JSON list of N, CA and C in Angstrom, two decimals:
[
{"chain": "A", "resi": 26, "resn": "MET", "atom": "N", "xyz": [21.44, 13.45, 5.35]},
{"chain": "A", "resi": 26, "resn": "MET", "atom": "CA", "xyz": [20.75, 13.69, 6.62]},
{"chain": "A", "resi": 26, "resn": "MET", "atom": "C", "xyz": [20.52, 12.35, 7.31]},
{"chain": "A", "resi": 27, "resn": "ILE", "atom": "N", "xyz": [20.85, 12.28, 8.58]},
{"chain": "A", "resi": 27, "resn": "ILE", "atom": "CA", "xyz": [20.81, 11.03, 9.33]},
{"chain": "A", "resi": 27, "resn": "ILE", "atom": "C", "xyz": [19.39, 10.48, 9.46]},
{"chain": "A", "resi": 28, "resn": "VAL", "atom": "N", "xyz": [18.39, 11.34, 9.58]},
{"chain": "A", "resi": 28, "resn": "VAL", "atom": "CA", "xyz": [17.01, 10.86, 9.73]},
{"chain": "A", "resi": 28, "resn": "VAL", "atom": "C", "xyz": [16.59, 10.07, 8.49]},
{"chain": "A", "resi": 29, "resn": "LEU", "atom": "N", "xyz": [16.98, 10.53, 7.31]},
{"chain": "A", "resi": 29, "resn": "LEU", "atom": "CA", "xyz": [16.64, 9.79, 6.09]},
{"chain": "A", "resi": 29, "resn": "LEU", "atom": "C", "xyz": [17.31, 8.42, 6.07]},
{"chain": "A", "resi": 30, "resn": "LYS", "atom": "N", "xyz": [18.52, 8.32, 6.59]},
{"chain": "A", "resi": 30, "resn": "LYS", "atom": "CA", "xyz": [19.20, 7.02, 6.67]},
{"chain": "A", "resi": 30, "resn": "LYS", "atom": "C", "xyz": [18.47, 6.09, 7.63]},
{"chain": "A", "resi": 31, "resn": "VAL", "atom": "N", "xyz": [17.99, 6.64, 8.74]},
{"chain": "A", "resi": 31, "resn": "VAL", "atom": "CA", "xyz": [17.23, 5.85, 9.71]},
{"chain": "A", "resi": 31, "resn": "VAL", "atom": "C", "xyz": [15.96, 5.32, 9.06]},
{"chain": "A", "resi": 32, "resn": "ILE", "atom": "N", "xyz": [15.22, 6.21, 8.39]},
{"chain": "A", "resi": 32, "resn": "ILE", "atom": "CA", "xyz": [13.98, 5.82, 7.72]},
{"chain": "A", "resi": 32, "resn": "ILE", "atom": "C", "xyz": [14.24, 4.74, 6.68]},
{"chain": "A", "resi": 33, "resn": "ASN", "atom": "N", "xyz": [15.26, 4.94, 5.86]},
{"chain": "A", "resi": 33, "resn": "ASN", "atom": "CA", "xyz": [15.57, 3.96, 4.81]},
{"chain": "A", "resi": 33, "resn": "ASN", "atom": "C", "xyz": [16.01, 2.62, 5.38]},
{"chain": "A", "resi": 34, "resn": "THR", "atom": "N", "xyz": [16.76, 2.64, 6.47]},
{"chain": "A", "resi": 34, "resn": "THR", "atom": "CA", "xyz": [17.20, 1.39, 7.11]},
{"chain": "A", "resi": 34, "resn": "THR", "atom": "C", "xyz": [16.01, 0.57, 7.57]},
{"chain": "A", "resi": 35, "resn": "VAL", "atom": "N", "xyz": [15.06, 1.23, 8.24]},
{"chain": "A", "resi": 35, "resn": "VAL", "atom": "CA", "xyz": [13.88, 0.52, 8.75]},
{"chain": "A", "resi": 35, "resn": "VAL", "atom": "C", "xyz": [12.98, 0.06, 7.60]},
{"chain": "A", "resi": 36, "resn": "ALA", "atom": "N", "xyz": [12.73, 0.94, 6.64]},
{"chain": "A", "resi": 36, "resn": "ALA", "atom": "CA", "xyz": [11.88, 0.57, 5.51]},
{"chain": "A", "resi": 36, "resn": "ALA", "atom": "C", "xyz": [12.49, -0.59, 4.72]},
{"chain": "A", "resi": 37, "resn": "ASP", "atom": "N", "xyz": [13.80, -0.55, 4.51]},
{"chain": "A", "resi": 37, "resn": "ASP", "atom": "CA", "xyz": [14.47, -1.65, 3.79]},
{"chain": "A", "resi": 37, "resn": "ASP", "atom": "C", "xyz": [14.37, -2.96, 4.57]},
{"chain": "A", "resi": 38, "resn": "PHE", "atom": "N", "xyz": [14.56, -2.89, 5.88]},
{"chain": "A", "resi": 38, "resn": "PHE", "atom": "CA", "xyz": [14.48, -4.09, 6.72]},
{"chain": "A", "resi": 38, "resn": "PHE", "atom": "C", "xyz": [13.11, -4.74, 6.61]},
{"chain": "A", "resi": 39, "resn": "PHE", "atom": "N", "xyz": [12.06, -3.95, 6.76]},
{"chain": "A", "resi": 39, "resn": "PHE", "atom": "CA", "xyz": [10.71, -4.50, 6.70]},
{"chain": "A", "resi": 39, "resn": "PHE", "atom": "C", "xyz": [10.38, -5.01, 5.29]},
{"chain": "A", "resi": 40, "resn": "GLY", "atom": "N", "xyz": [10.80, -4.29, 4.27]},
{"chain": "A", "resi": 40, "resn": "GLY", "atom": "CA", "xyz": [10.49, -4.69, 2.90]},
{"chain": "A", "resi": 40, "resn": "GLY", "atom": "C", "xyz": [11.28, -5.90, 2.42]},
{"chain": "A", "resi": 41, "resn": "GLU", "atom": "N", "xyz": [12.56, -5.95, 2.73]},
{"chain": "A", "resi": 41, "resn": "GLU", "atom": "CA", "xyz": [13.42, -7.01, 2.22]},
{"chain": "A", "resi": 41, "resn": "GLU", "atom": "C", "xyz": [13.47, -8.23, 3.13]},
{"chain": "A", "resi": 42, "resn": "VAL", "atom": "N", "xyz": [13.65, -8.01, 4.41]},
{"chain": "A", "resi": 42, "resn": "VAL", "atom": "CA", "xyz": [13.83, -9.12, 5.33]},
{"chain": "A", "resi": 42, "resn": "VAL", "atom": "C", "xyz": [12.49, -9.73, 5.74]},
{"chain": "A", "resi": 43, "resn": "LEU", "atom": "N", "xyz": [11.53, -8.90, 6.10]},
{"chain": "A", "resi": 43, "resn": "LEU", "atom": "CA", "xyz": [10.24, -9.40, 6.58]},
{"chain": "A", "resi": 43, "resn": "LEU", "atom": "C", "xyz": [9.18, -9.47, 5.49]},
{"chain": "A", "resi": 44, "resn": "LYS", "atom": "N", "xyz": [9.50, -8.95, 4.31]},
{"chain": "A", "resi": 44, "resn": "LYS", "atom": "CA", "xyz": [8.55, -8.94, 3.18]},
{"chain": "A", "resi": 44, "resn": "LYS", "atom": "C", "xyz": [7.26, -8.20, 3.53]},
{"chain": "A", "resi": 45, "resn": "LYS", "atom": "N", "xyz": [7.41, -7.13, 4.32]},
{"chain": "A", "resi": 45, "resn": "LYS", "atom": "CA", "xyz": [6.27, -6.30, 4.73]},
{"chain": "A", "resi": 45, "resn": "LYS", "atom": "C", "xyz": [6.62, -4.84, 4.48]},
{"chain": "A", "resi": 46, "resn": "PRO", "atom": "N", "xyz": [6.45, -4.36, 3.24]},
{"chain": "A", "resi": 46, "resn": "PRO", "atom": "CA", "xyz": [6.73, -2.94, 3.01]},
{"chain": "A", "resi": 46, "resn": "PRO", "atom": "C", "xyz": [5.78, -2.09, 3.83]},
{"chain": "A", "resi": 47, "resn": "GLY", "atom": "N", "xyz": [6.27, -0.96, 4.29]},
{"chain": "A", "resi": 47, "resn": "GLY", "atom": "CA", "xyz": [5.44, -0.11, 5.12]},
{"chain": "A", "resi": 47, "resn": "GLY", "atom": "C", "xyz": [5.82, 1.34, 5.01]},
{"chain": "A", "resi": 48, "resn": "ASP", "atom": "N", "xyz": [5.16, 2.14, 5.82]},
{"chain": "A", "resi": 48, "resn": "ASP", "atom": "CA", "xyz": [5.40, 3.58, 5.87]},
{"chain": "A", "resi": 48, "resn": "ASP", "atom": "C", "xyz": [5.91, 3.96, 7.25]},
{"chain": "A", "resi": 49, "resn": "VAL", "atom": "N", "xyz": [7.10, 4.56, 7.28]},
{"chain": "A", "resi": 49, "resn": "VAL", "atom": "CA", "xyz": [7.63, 5.07, 8.55]},
{"chain": "A", "resi": 49, "resn": "VAL", "atom": "C", "xyz": [6.82, 6.30, 8.91]},
{"chain": "A", "resi": 50, "resn": "ILE", "atom": "N", "xyz": [6.25, 6.31, 10.11]},
{"chain": "A", "resi": 50, "resn": "ILE", "atom": "CA", "xyz": [5.39, 7.42, 10.51]},
{"chain": "A", "resi": 50, "resn": "ILE", "atom": "C", "xyz": [5.98, 8.26, 11.64]},
{"chain": "A", "resi": 51, "resn": "ALA", "atom": "N", "xyz": [7.04, 7.77, 12.29]},
{"chain": "A", "resi": 51, "resn": "ALA", "atom": "CA", "xyz": [7.65, 8.55, 13.37]},
{"chain": "A", "resi": 51, "resn": "ALA", "atom": "C", "xyz": [9.09, 8.10, 13.58]},
{"chain": "A", "resi": 52, "resn": "VAL", "atom": "N", "xyz": [9.95, 9.06, 13.89]},
{"chain": "A", "resi": 52, "resn": "VAL", "atom": "CA", "xyz": [11.36, 8.79, 14.19]},
{"chain": "A", "resi": 52, "resn": "VAL", "atom": "C", "xyz": [11.72, 9.57, 15.45]},
{"chain": "A", "resi": 53, "resn": "PHE", "atom": "N", "xyz": [12.25, 8.85, 16.45]},
{"chain": "A", "resi": 53, "resn": "PHE", "atom": "CA", "xyz": [12.59, 9.47, 17.73]},
{"chain": "A", "resi": 53, "resn": "PHE", "atom": "C", "xyz": [14.05, 9.21, 18.05]},
{"chain": "A", "resi": 54, "resn": "PRO", "atom": "N", "xyz": [14.89, 10.25, 18.07]},
{"chain": "A", "resi": 54, "resn": "PRO", "atom": "CA", "xyz": [16.28, 10.03, 18.51]},
{"chain": "A", "resi": 54, "resn": "PRO", "atom": "C", "xyz": [16.30, 9.73, 20.01]},
{"chain": "A", "resi": 55, "resn": "GLN", "atom": "N", "xyz": [17.14, 8.78, 20.40]},
{"chain": "A", "resi": 55, "resn": "GLN", "atom": "CA", "xyz": [17.30, 8.41, 21.80]},
{"chain": "A", "resi": 55, "resn": "GLN", "atom": "C", "xyz": [18.70, 8.82, 22.23]},
{"chain": "A", "resi": 56, "resn": "PRO", "atom": "N", "xyz": [18.82, 9.87, 23.03]},
{"chain": "A", "resi": 56, "resn": "PRO", "atom": "CA", "xyz": [20.15, 10.36, 23.41]},
{"chain": "A", "resi": 56, "resn": "PRO", "atom": "C", "xyz": [21.04, 9.24, 23.95]},
{"chain": "A", "resi": 57, "resn": "ASP", "atom": "N", "xyz": [22.23, 9.14, 23.39]},
{"chain": "A", "resi": 57, "resn": "ASP", "atom": "CA", "xyz": [23.25, 8.17, 23.81]},
{"chain": "A", "resi": 57, "resn": "ASP", "atom": "C", "xyz": [22.84, 6.71, 23.59]},
{"chain": "A", "resi": 58, "resn": "GLU", "atom": "N", "xyz": [21.74, 6.45, 22.89]},
{"chain": "A", "resi": 58, "resn": "GLU", "atom": "CA", "xyz": [21.29, 5.08, 22.70]},
{"chain": "A", "resi": 58, "resn": "GLU", "atom": "C", "xyz": [21.08, 4.71, 21.24]},
{"chain": "A", "resi": 59, "resn": "GLY", "atom": "N", "xyz": [20.58, 5.62, 20.43]},
{"chain": "A", "resi": 59, "resn": "GLY", "atom": "CA", "xyz": [20.26, 5.30, 19.05]},
{"chain": "A", "resi": 59, "resn": "GLY", "atom": "C", "xyz": [18.94, 5.92, 18.64]},
{"chain": "A", "resi": 60, "resn": "TRP", "atom": "N", "xyz": [18.05, 5.08, 18.10]},
{"chain": "A", "resi": 60, "resn": "TRP", "atom": "CA", "xyz": [16.79, 5.57, 17.54]},
{"chain": "A", "resi": 60, "resn": "TRP", "atom": "C", "xyz": [15.64, 4.63, 17.85]},
{"chain": "A", "resi": 61, "resn": "LYS", "atom": "N", "xyz": [14.44, 5.21, 17.96]},
{"chain": "A", "resi": 61, "resn": "LYS", "atom": "CA", "xyz": [13.18, 4.47, 17.99]},
{"chain": "A", "resi": 61, "resn": "LYS", "atom": "C", "xyz": [12.39, 4.94, 16.77]},
{"chain": "A", "resi": 62, "resn": "VAL", "atom": "N", "xyz": [11.83, 4.01, 16.04]},
{"chain": "A", "resi": 62, "resn": "VAL", "atom": "CA", "xyz": [11.10, 4.33, 14.82]},
{"chain": "A", "resi": 62, "resn": "VAL", "atom": "C", "xyz": [9.77, 3.58, 14.84]},
{"chain": "A", "resi": 63, "resn": "GLN", "atom": "N", "xyz": [8.71, 4.24, 14.39]},
{"chain": "A", "resi": 63, "resn": "GLN", "atom": "CA", "xyz": [7.42, 3.57, 14.23]},
{"chain": "A", "resi": 63, "resn": "GLN", "atom": "C", "xyz": [7.12, 3.45, 12.74]},
{"chain": "A", "resi": 64, "resn": "ILE", "atom": "N", "xyz": [6.69, 2.25, 12.35]},
{"chain": "A", "resi": 64, "resn": "ILE", "atom": "CA", "xyz": [6.36, 1.97, 10.96]},
{"chain": "A", "resi": 64, "resn": "ILE", "atom": "C", "xyz": [5.02, 1.25, 10.91]},
{"chain": "A", "resi": 65, "resn": "GLU", "atom": "N", "xyz": [4.20, 1.63, 9.96]},
{"chain": "A", "resi": 65, "resn": "GLU", "atom": "CA", "xyz": [2.90, 0.99, 9.78]},
{"chain": "A", "resi": 65, "resn": "GLU", "atom": "C", "xyz": [2.96, 0.10, 8.55]},
{"chain": "A", "resi": 66, "resn": "VAL", "atom": "N", "xyz": [2.55, -1.16, 8.71]},
{"chain": "A", "resi": 66, "resn": "VAL", "atom": "CA", "xyz": [2.60, -2.11, 7.61]},
{"chain": "A", "resi": 66, "resn": "VAL", "atom": "C", "xyz": [1.27, -2.85, 7.49]},
{"chain": "A", "resi": 67, "resn": "ALA", "atom": "N", "xyz": [0.94, -3.26, 6.27]},
{"chain": "A", "resi": 67, "resn": "ALA", "atom": "CA", "xyz": [-0.25, -4.08, 6.04]},
{"chain": "A", "resi": 67, "resn": "ALA", "atom": "C", "xyz": [0.10, -5.52, 6.38]},
{"chain": "A", "resi": 68, "resn": "GLU", "atom": "N", "xyz": [-0.72, -6.13, 7.21]},
{"chain": "A", "resi": 68, "resn": "GLU", "atom": "CA", "xyz": [-0.54, -7.54, 7.57]},
{"chain": "A", "resi": 68, "resn": "GLU", "atom": "C", "xyz": [-1.36, -8.37, 6.60]},
{"chain": "A", "resi": 69, "resn": "ASP", "atom": "N", "xyz": [-0.70, -9.23, 5.86]},
{"chain": "A", "resi": 69, "resn": "ASP", "atom": "CA", "xyz": [-1.38, -10.09, 4.90]},
{"chain": "A", "resi": 69, "resn": "ASP", "atom": "C", "xyz": [-2.13, -11.18, 5.65]},
{"chain": "A", "resi": 70, "resn": "SER", "atom": "N", "xyz": [-3.44, -11.23, 5.47]},
{"chain": "A", "resi": 70, "resn": "SER", "atom": "CA", "xyz": [-4.23, -12.20, 6.19]},
{"chain": "A", "resi": 70, "resn": "SER", "atom": "C", "xyz": [-5.19, -12.91, 5.24]},
{"chain": "A", "resi": 71, "resn": "GLU", "atom": "N", "xyz": [-4.90, -14.17, 4.97]},
{"chain": "A", "resi": 71, "resn": "GLU", "atom": "CA", "xyz": [-5.78, -14.98, 4.12]},
{"chain": "A", "resi": 71, "resn": "GLU", "atom": "C", "xyz": [-7.18, -15.05, 4.73]},
{"chain": "A", "resi": 72, "resn": "TYR", "atom": "N", "xyz": [-7.24, -15.16, 6.05]},
{"chain": "A", "resi": 72, "resn": "TYR", "atom": "CA", "xyz": [-8.51, -15.22, 6.76]},
{"chain": "A", "resi": 72, "resn": "TYR", "atom": "C", "xyz": [-9.36, -13.99, 6.46]},
{"chain": "A", "resi": 73, "resn": "MET", "atom": "N", "xyz": [-8.75, -12.81, 6.51]},
{"chain": "A", "resi": 73, "resn": "MET", "atom": "CA", "xyz": [-9.50, -11.57, 6.27]},
{"chain": "A", "resi": 73, "resn": "MET", "atom": "C", "xyz": [-9.91, -11.47, 4.80]},
{"chain": "A", "resi": 74, "resn": "ARG", "atom": "N", "xyz": [-9.05, -11.87, 3.88]},
{"chain": "A", "resi": 74, "resn": "ARG", "atom": "CA", "xyz": [-9.39, -11.79, 2.45]},
{"chain": "A", "resi": 74, "resn": "ARG", "atom": "C", "xyz": [-10.56, -12.70, 2.10]},
{"chain": "A", "resi": 75, "resn": "LYS", "atom": "N", "xyz": [-10.59, -13.89, 2.65]},
{"chain": "A", "resi": 75, "resn": "LYS", "atom": "CA", "xyz": [-11.68, -14.84, 2.36]},
{"chain": "A", "resi": 75, "resn": "LYS", "atom": "C", "xyz": [-13.02, -14.29, 2.81]},
{"chain": "A", "resi": 76, "resn": "ARG", "atom": "N", "xyz": [-13.02, -13.44, 3.77]},
{"chain": "A", "resi": 76, "resn": "ARG", "atom": "CA", "xyz": [-14.26, -12.88, 4.31]},
{"chain": "A", "resi": 76, "resn": "ARG", "atom": "C", "xyz": [-14.53, -11.47, 3.80]},
{"chain": "A", "resi": 77, "resn": "ALA", "atom": "N", "xyz": [-13.78, -11.08, 2.76]},
{"chain": "A", "resi": 77, "resn": "ALA", "atom": "CA", "xyz": [-13.93, -9.76, 2.13]},
{"chain": "A", "resi": 77, "resn": "ALA", "atom": "C", "xyz": [-13.84, -8.63, 3.15]},
{"chain": "A", "resi": 78, "resn": "ARG", "atom": "N", "xyz": [-12.91, -8.78, 4.08]},
{"chain": "A", "resi": 78, "resn": "ARG", "atom": "CA", "xyz": [-12.70, -7.75, 5.10]},
{"chain": "A", "resi": 78, "resn": "ARG", "atom": "C", "xyz": [-11.51, -6.89, 4.71]},
{"chain": "A", "resi": 79, "resn": "ASP", "atom": "N", "xyz": [-11.42, -5.74, 5.34]},
{"chain": "A", "resi": 79, "resn": "ASP", "atom": "CA", "xyz": [-10.29, -4.84, 5.10]},
{"chain": "A", "resi": 79, "resn": "ASP", "atom": "C", "xyz": [-8.98, -5.48, 5.55]},
{"chain": "A", "resi": 80, "resn": "ASP", "atom": "N", "xyz": [-7.90, -5.00, 4.95]},
{"chain": "A", "resi": 80, "resn": "ASP", "atom": "CA", "xyz": [-6.57, -5.42, 5.41]},
{"chain": "A", "resi": 80, "resn": "ASP", "atom": "C", "xyz": [-6.38, -5.00, 6.86]},
{"chain": "A", "resi": 81, "resn": "LEU", "atom": "N", "xyz": [-5.53, -5.72, 7.54]},
{"chain": "A", "resi": 81, "resn": "LEU", "atom": "CA", "xyz": [-5.14, -5.33, 8.88]},
{"chain": "A", "resi": 81, "resn": "LEU", "atom": "C", "xyz": [-3.87, -4.50, 8.79]},
{"chain": "A", "resi": 82, "resn": "MET", "atom": "N", "xyz": [-3.83, -3.41, 9.54]},
{"chain": "A", "resi": 82, "resn": "MET", "atom": "CA", "xyz": [-2.66, -2.54, 9.59]},
{"chain": "A", "resi": 82, "resn": "MET", "atom": "C", "xyz": [-2.01, -2.69, 10.96]},
{"chain": "A", "resi": 83, "resn": "ALA", "atom": "N", "xyz": [-0.73, -2.93, 10.95]},
{"chain": "A", "resi": 83, "resn": "ALA", "atom": "CA", "xyz": [0.01, -3.11, 12.20]},
{"chain": "A", "resi": 83, "resn": "ALA", "atom": "C", "xyz": [0.97, -1.94, 12.39]},
{"chain": "A", "resi": 84, "resn": "LEU", "atom": "N", "xyz": [1.09, -1.50, 13.62]},
{"chain": "A", "resi": 84, "resn": "LEU", "atom": "CA", "xyz": [2.05, -0.46, 13.98]},
{"chain": "A", "resi": 84, "resn": "LEU", "atom": "C", "xyz": [3.17, -1.13, 14.76]},
{"chain": "A", "resi": 85, "resn": "TYR", "atom": "N", "xyz": [4.39, -1.01, 14.25]},
{"chain": "A", "resi": 85, "resn": "TYR", "atom": "CA", "xyz": [5.57, -1.59, 14.88]},
{"chain": "A", "resi": 85, "resn": "TYR", "atom": "C", "xyz": [6.48, -0.49, 15.39]},
{"chain": "A", "resi": 86, "resn": "GLU", "atom": "N", "xyz": [7.16, -0.78, 16.50]},
{"chain": "A", "resi": 86, "resn": "GLU", "atom": "CA", "xyz": [8.23, 0.09, 16.99]},
{"chain": "A", "resi": 86, "resn": "GLU", "atom": "C", "xyz": [9.55, -0.66, 16.82]},
{"chain": "A", "resi": 87, "resn": "VAL", "atom": "N", "xyz": [10.52, 0.02, 16.24]},
{"chain": "A", "resi": 87, "resn": "VAL", "atom": "CA", "xyz": [11.82, -0.57, 15.93]},
{"chain": "A", "resi": 87, "resn": "VAL", "atom": "C", "xyz": [12.90, 0.18, 16.70]},
{"chain": "A", "resi": 88, "resn": "SER", "atom": "N", "xyz": [13.82, -0.55, 17.30]},
{"chain": "A", "resi": 88, "resn": "SER", "atom": "CA", "xyz": [14.95, 0.05, 18.01]},
{"chain": "A", "resi": 88, "resn": "SER", "atom": "C", "xyz": [16.21, -0.13, 17.17]},
{"chain": "A", "resi": 89, "resn": "LEU", "atom": "N", "xyz": [16.96, 0.96, 17.01]},
{"chain": "A", "resi": 89, "resn": "LEU", "atom": "CA", "xyz": [18.24, 0.93, 16.30]},
{"chain": "A", "resi": 89, "resn": "LEU", "atom": "C", "xyz": [19.31, 1.51, 17.20]},
{"chain": "A", "resi": 90, "resn": "ASP", "atom": "N", "xyz": [20.54, 0.99, 17.05]},
{"chain": "A", "resi": 90, "resn": "ASP", "atom": "CA", "xyz": [21.65, 1.58, 17.81]},
{"chain": "A", "resi": 90, "resn": "ASP", "atom": "C", "xyz": [22.21, 2.78, 17.04]},
{"chain": "A", "resi": 91, "resn": "LYS", "atom": "N", "xyz": [23.27, 3.37, 17.58]},
{"chain": "A", "resi": 91, "resn": "LYS", "atom": "CA", "xyz": [23.86, 4.56, 16.96]},
{"chain": "A", "resi": 91, "resn": "LYS", "atom": "C", "xyz": [24.43, 4.29, 15.57]},
{"chain": "A", "resi": 92, "resn": "ASP", "atom": "N", "xyz": [24.78, 3.02, 15.31]},
{"chain": "A", "resi": 92, "resn": "ASP", "atom": "CA", "xyz": [25.33, 2.64, 14.00]},
{"chain": "A", "resi": 92, "resn": "ASP", "atom": "C", "xyz": [24.24, 2.20, 13.02]},
{"chain": "A", "resi": 93, "resn": "LEU", "atom": "N", "xyz": [22.99, 2.43, 13.40]},
{"chain": "A", "resi": 93, "resn": "LEU", "atom": "CA", "xyz": [21.81, 2.10, 12.59]},
{"chain": "A", "resi": 93, "resn": "LEU", "atom": "C", "xyz": [21.62, 0.60, 12.38]},
{"chain": "A", "resi": 94, "resn": "GLN", "atom": "N", "xyz": [22.09, -0.19, 13.34]},
{"chain": "A", "resi": 94, "resn": "GLN", "atom": "CA", "xyz": [21.83, -1.63, 13.33]},
{"chain": "A", "resi": 94, "resn": "GLN", "atom": "C", "xyz": [20.51, -1.86, 14.07]},
{"chain": "A", "resi": 95, "resn": "ILE", "atom": "N", "xyz": [19.64, -2.66, 13.49]},
{"chain": "A", "resi": 95, "resn": "ILE", "atom": "CA", "xyz": [18.35, -2.93, 14.13]},
{"chain": "A", "resi": 95, "resn": "ILE", "atom": "C", "xyz": [18.58, -3.89, 15.29]},
{"chain": "A", "resi": 96, "resn": "LEU", "atom": "N", "xyz": [18.13, -3.45, 16.48]},
{"chain": "A", "resi": 96, "resn": "LEU", "atom": "CA", "xyz": [18.29, -4.24, 17.69]},
{"chain": "A", "resi": 96, "resn": "LEU", "atom": "C", "xyz": [17.08, -5.12, 17.95]},
{"chain": "A", "resi": 97, "resn": "GLY", "atom": "N", "xyz": [15.91, -4.66, 17.52]},
{"chain": "A", "resi": 97, "resn": "GLY", "atom": "CA", "xyz": [14.68, -5.41, 17.74]},
{"chain": "A", "resi": 97, "resn": "GLY", "atom": "C", "xyz": [13.48, -4.61, 17.30]},
{"chain": "A", "resi": 98, "resn": "PHE", "atom": "N", "xyz": [12.33, -5.29, 17.29]},
{"chain": "A", "resi": 98, "resn": "PHE", "atom": "CA", "xyz": [11.08, -4.63, 16.93]},
{"chain": "A", "resi": 98, "resn": "PHE", "atom": "C", "xyz": [9.93, -5.35, 17.62]},
{"chain": "A", "resi": 99, "resn": "GLU", "atom": "N", "xyz": [8.84, -4.62, 17.82]},
{"chain": "A", "resi": 99, "resn": "GLU", "atom": "CA", "xyz": [7.64, -5.22, 18.40]},
{"chain": "A", "resi": 99, "resn": "GLU", "atom": "C", "xyz": [6.41, -4.56, 17.81]},
{"chain": "A", "resi": 100, "resn": "ARG", "atom": "N", "xyz": [5.34, -5.34, 17.71]},
{"chain": "A", "resi": 100, "resn": "ARG", "atom": "CA", "xyz": [4.08, -4.80, 17.22]},
{"chain": "A", "resi": 100, "resn": "ARG", "atom": "C", "xyz": [3.37, -4.12, 18.37]},
{"chain": "A", "resi": 101, "resn": "LEU", "atom": "N", "xyz": [3.00, -2.86, 18.16]},
{"chain": "A", "resi": 101, "resn": "LEU", "atom": "CA", "xyz": [2.32, -2.09, 19.20]},
{"chain": "A", "resi": 101, "resn": "LEU", "atom": "C", "xyz": [0.81, -2.19, 19.10]},
{"chain": "A", "resi": 102, "resn": "SER", "atom": "N", "xyz": [0.29, -2.28, 17.86]},
{"chain": "A", "resi": 102, "resn": "SER", "atom": "CA", "xyz": [-1.16, -2.32, 17.69]},
{"chain": "A", "resi": 102, "resn": "SER", "atom": "C", "xyz": [-1.51, -2.95, 16.35]},
{"chain": "A", "resi": 103, "resn": "LEU", "atom": "N", "xyz": [-2.79, -3.32, 16.23]},
{"chain": "A", "resi": 103, "resn": "LEU", "atom": "CA", "xyz": [-3.32, -3.92, 15.02]},
{"chain": "A", "resi": 103, "resn": "LEU", "atom": "C", "xyz": [-4.73, -3.41, 14.84]},
{"chain": "A", "resi": 104, "resn": "ARG", "atom": "N", "xyz": [-5.06, -2.97, 13.62]},
{"chain": "A", "resi": 104, "resn": "ARG", "atom": "CA", "xyz": [-6.40, -2.45, 13.35]},
{"chain": "A", "resi": 104, "resn": "ARG", "atom": "C", "xyz": [-6.77, -2.74, 11.91]},
{"chain": "A", "resi": 105, "resn": "GLU", "atom": "N", "xyz": [-8.06, -2.68, 11.60]},
{"chain": "A", "resi": 105, "resn": "GLU", "atom": "CA", "xyz": [-8.49, -2.77, 10.21]},
{"chain": "A", "resi": 105, "resn": "GLU", "atom": "C", "xyz": [-8.10, -1.48, 9.51]},
{"chain": "A", "resi": 106, "resn": "ARG", "atom": "N", "xyz": [-7.77, -1.58, 8.23]},
{"chain": "A", "resi": 106, "resn": "ARG", "atom": "CA", "xyz": [-7.26, -0.42, 7.48]},
{"chain": "A", "resi": 106, "resn": "ARG", "atom": "C", "xyz": [-8.18, 0.80, 7.61]},
{"chain": "A", "resi": 107, "resn": "ASN", "atom": "N", "xyz": [-9.46, 0.62, 7.54]},
{"chain": "A", "resi": 107, "resn": "ASN", "atom": "CA", "xyz": [-10.39, 1.75, 7.56]},
{"chain": "A", "resi": 107, "resn": "ASN", "atom": "C", "xyz": [-10.91, 2.09, 8.96]},
{"chain": "A", "resi": 108, "resn": "ALA", "atom": "N", "xyz": [-10.40, 1.43, 9.98]},
{"chain": "A", "resi": 108, "resn": "ALA", "atom": "CA", "xyz": [-10.85, 1.72, 11.34]},
{"chain": "A", "resi": 108, "resn": "ALA", "atom": "C", "xyz": [-10.31, 3.08, 11.78]},
{"chain": "A", "resi": 109, "resn": "ASN", "atom": "N", "xyz": [-11.13, 3.79, 12.54]},
{"chain": "A", "resi": 109, "resn": "ASN", "atom": "CA", "xyz": [-10.73, 5.11, 13.02]},
{"chain": "A", "resi": 109, "resn": "ASN", "atom": "C", "xyz": [-9.86, 5.07, 14.26]},
{"chain": "A", "resi": 110, "resn": "SER", "atom": "N", "xyz": [-10.02, 4.04, 15.07]},
{"chain": "A", "resi": 110, "resn": "SER", "atom": "CA", "xyz": [-9.27, 3.99, 16.33]},
{"chain": "A", "resi": 110, "resn": "SER", "atom": "C", "xyz": [-8.27, 2.85, 16.30]},
{"chain": "A", "resi": 111, "resn": "ILE", "atom": "N", "xyz": [-7.22, 3.01, 17.09]},
{"chain": "A", "resi": 111, "resn": "ILE", "atom": "CA", "xyz": [-6.20, 1.97, 17.23]},
{"chain": "A", "resi": 111, "resn": "ILE", "atom": "C", "xyz": [-6.53, 1.16, 18.46]},
{"chain": "A", "resi": 112, "resn": "GLU", "atom": "N", "xyz": [-6.49, -0.16, 18.30]},
{"chain": "A", "resi": 112, "resn": "GLU", "atom": "CA", "xyz": [-6.80, -1.05, 19.42]},
{"chain": "A", "resi": 112, "resn": "GLU", "atom": "C", "xyz": [-5.55, -1.54, 20.09]}
]
């Protein structure tokens, strides 16, 4: 199934290349363009750990072409792990 390949491509990229394993939370096919994927990852922050604060969770959007090559990604939001709202 193509959606599983999309999910695995993005998860592998974040885990292996960026060293930020995460959870894919949304996959959007883009007609005639490829895919948009949202993945949530824990941002490692020495500053937050020293202050005994929760991890920061980042939401990224990733663009892939039809051949499942990653074209780019951007961080959409950042929040504390236990925060109820996204900032």
